Structures are given as C-alpha cells and as structure tokens.
Amino acid sequence: PDDFTYDLDDAGVGMDGGADAGPLPDGGPDAGDGGPPCGAGEMLCAGGCVDTMTSVEHCGMCDTPCAVGETCQVGTCFDPVVELSSGPTHSCARRGTGQVICWGYNAQGQIGDGSVLTRAAPVEVTLPGPSEQVATGGFAFSSGNGFSCSRDRAGSVVCWGAQAGDTPLIDSLSPMVFGALAPTTHLDLGNGIGCAILATGRLSCWGTLGFDTTVVGPTEINAPGMSGAWVATIDVGAGHVCATSRDGH
C-alpha cells in the first residue's frame, strides 16, 4: 500500500554502516577485525590465515616462531634428524638446527661428551657452532677405537675420539678444532682414515693411510691425474679412498 512505511532506525540498521550495522552476512568470525574469514583449524595471524599446527612462524599460536631448522608438528616446534652416520661401534645424527647427538661405545671418546662411558641413549655433543655435516669412522679390527667429525657452515672441521687432534693426531674426549685443515666442502671417515674435499677442490686425508701403520695429519693427496680443482665426491673405506672428478672421471 502507498501508506506503508518502515523505520530503519527501529530495525537497528544504520544507513551509514556504523555500529548498528552488525556483521556482514558472509563475514565469518574474523571479519570484524578487517582480516579474511579463516577456515577450520586456522587462525588469523599477522593479517593472514595460518594453520598453527604446521606454521613455523606461528607454531601453536600466533607469533610463536620455531628456531631456524626446526619444523612445526601438531603445534609444537620439533628439531628433526636430517643426517645419520654410523661407524663400527657408535652412531651420530645431525638435527635440522645443526645440533649433533651421538651414542654407542665410547672407549676413545667417540661420543664426544667428555667421558669414556658407553651411551645407550643419544647425548648432545657441544660444538663451536651449528653442524652442516657429521661423519663417523673407526677401526674395523679394534672394538674400542672410533672417531667422529663435524663440518660447520663455514667449512671448519672439528673431530673427537681416536686420532681426533691434527698435529699430531691424538685422542680427544671432546671436539677439537682441526686447525691444520683448510676450509672444506665435504668430509668422510672410514677405517682409521678421514678425508675432506677442500674449498679449493683438492683432496686432503689423515690417519692410517693404506695398510701402513704410519699415522699422518691432514695431507693433500696428489695422485696421478688429480691436478687442480679436481675432486667432486669421495668415499672412504677400509684402507682405501675413492674419488670422482668434476669432469666425471
């Protein structure tokens, strides 16, 4: 009818969209603070919807970041194992944050905790800085001897256990800086032998080389054909070392 009127103010609806306007029909729980509507299991953090069960920037709740290298699992920061190395009598693992843990037989200090006590459970090794690679080795015909090394992100190497020092090679119950070794890009340990690819592309090895009993500190290997920046990969075994060149040889 022509005389029908409707008072918007009485209905509680403001023409200017002010406080009386209420939420938009499709707004959702987060529309009131200017953010997008979030789905099930998400929270509005820093202006965006995130899953706090998996987000490393907002793990468990907003503005709760995990450390570099950690992952967020079910709302809890977790430091995952990203590398594992086992020698004849002990094992070591590297976590995403660069922490190293070791366990097993420890007669020569190869666990790296400052003792010679056998460890059935992993113990943390105190290193100068975060590890980029961990390696273990030992002596196949001696149950007591083992050693471990870690390379950091700058290419420096520390070792512990049998023959852990560098000049001369000595046993150490905790990590010792391998000062005689130039910056490295990769390392590998075997049966009484350690080798590393230097940043220059050369190969350096130490320990009981071959079946000789002579123990030497880090020494560049100059085998026939290994001239210049030659080495791409290495694999250290029981009394021998193999390498591949950058041109596929």
CSV table of C-alpha atoms in Angstrom, one decimal, residues 40-127:
chain,number,residue,atom,x,y,z
A,40,ALA,CA,38.5,-24.7,10.1
A,41,GLY,CA,41.7,-25.2,12.0
A,42,GLU,CA,43.2,-21.8,11.0
A,43,MET,CA,43.8,-18.6,13.0
A,44,LEU,CA,44.2,-15.0,11.9
A,45,CYS,CA,47.9,-14.2,12.5
A,46,ALA,CA,49.7,-11.1,11.1
A,47,GLY,CA,46.8,-10.3,8.8
A,48,GLY,CA,46.6,-13.8,7.2
A,49,CYS,CA,45.0,-17.1,7.9
A,50,VAL,CA,47.5,-19.7,9.0
A,51,ASP,CA,47.5,-23.3,10.3
A,52,THR,CA,49.1,-23.0,13.7
A,53,MET,CA,49.6,-26.8,13.7
A,54,THR,CA,52.2,-26.6,10.9
A,55,SER,CA,53.3,-23.0,10.6
A,56,VAL,CA,56.9,-22.4,11.6
A,57,GLU,CA,56.2,-18.7,12.1
A,58,HIS,CA,53.1,-19.3,14.2
A,59,CYS,CA,53.5,-22.7,15.8
A,60,GLY,CA,50.7,-23.5,18.3
A,61,MET,CA,49.7,-19.9,18.4
A,62,CYS,CA,50.3,-16.5,16.7
A,63,ASP,CA,53.8,-15.0,16.9
A,64,THR,CA,55.4,-18.2,18.2
A,65,PRO,CA,58.2,-18.9,15.7
A,66,CYS,CA,60.3,-22.1,15.6
A,67,ALA,CA,64.1,-21.8,15.5
A,68,VAL,CA,65.9,-22.0,12.2
A,69,GLY,CA,66.0,-25.7,11.1
A,70,GLU,CA,63.0,-26.7,13.2
A,71,THR,CA,59.6,-27.8,11.9
A,72,CYS,CA,56.2,-27.3,13.4
A,73,GLN,CA,54.4,-30.6,14.1
A,74,VAL,CA,50.9,-30.6,15.7
A,75,GLY,CA,51.5,-27.1,17.1
A,76,THR,CA,54.9,-27.9,18.7
A,77,CYS,CA,58.4,-26.9,17.4
A,78,PHE,CA,60.4,-30.0,16.6
A,79,ASP,CA,64.1,-30.4,15.7
A,80,PRO,CA,64.2,-33.2,13.1
A,81,VAL,CA,67.1,-35.6,12.4
A,82,VAL,CA,68.4,-34.7,8.9
A,83,GLU,CA,71.5,-36.8,8.7
A,84,LEU,CA,72.7,-40.1,10.2
A,85,SER,CA,76.2,-41.7,10.3
A,86,SER,CA,77.3,-45.0,11.9
A,87,GLY,CA,80.7,-46.4,12.5
A,88,PRO,CA,81.8,-49.8,13.7
A,89,THR,CA,80.9,-49.1,17.3
A,90,HIS,CA,78.9,-45.9,17.5
A,91,SER,CA,76.5,-43.6,15.7
A,92,CYS,CA,75.9,-39.9,15.4
A,93,ALA,CA,73.0,-37.8,14.0
A,94,ARG,CA,72.6,-34.2,12.9
A,95,ARG,CA,69.4,-32.3,13.6
A,96,GLY,CA,68.0,-29.5,11.5
A,97,THR,CA,69.3,-26.8,13.8
A,98,GLY,CA,72.9,-28.1,13.5
A,99,GLN,CA,72.9,-29.9,16.8
A,100,VAL,CA,74.8,-33.3,16.8
A,101,ILE,CA,73.9,-36.2,19.1
A,102,CYS,CA,75.9,-39.5,19.4
A,103,TRP,CA,75.5,-42.8,21.2
A,104,GLY,CA,77.2,-46.2,21.4
A,105,TYR,CA,80.6,-47.5,22.5
A,106,ASN,CA,82.9,-44.7,23.9
A,107,ALA,CA,86.3,-46.1,24.9
A,108,GLN,CA,88.2,-43.4,22.9
A,109,GLY,CA,85.7,-40.6,23.4
A,110,GLN,CA,84.0,-41.0,20.1
A,111,ILE,CA,80.6,-40.0,21.6
A,112,GLY,CA,82.1,-36.6,22.3
A,113,ASP,CA,80.6,-35.9,25.8
A,114,GLY,CA,83.9,-35.7,27.6
A,115,SER,CA,83.8,-39.2,29.0
A,116,VAL,CA,84.6,-42.8,28.1
A,117,LEU,CA,81.2,-44.2,29.2
A,118,THR,CA,79.2,-46.2,26.8
A,119,ARG,CA,75.9,-44.4,26.0
A,120,ALA,CA,72.8,-46.4,25.2
A,121,ALA,CA,70.8,-43.3,24.5
A,122,PRO,CA,71.9,-40.2,22.4
A,123,VAL,CA,73.8,-37.4,24.1
A,124,GLU,CA,74.4,-33.9,22.7
A,125,VAL,CA,77.8,-33.0,21.5
A,126,THR,CA,78.9,-29.5,22.4
A,127,LEU,CA,80.2,-27.9,19.2
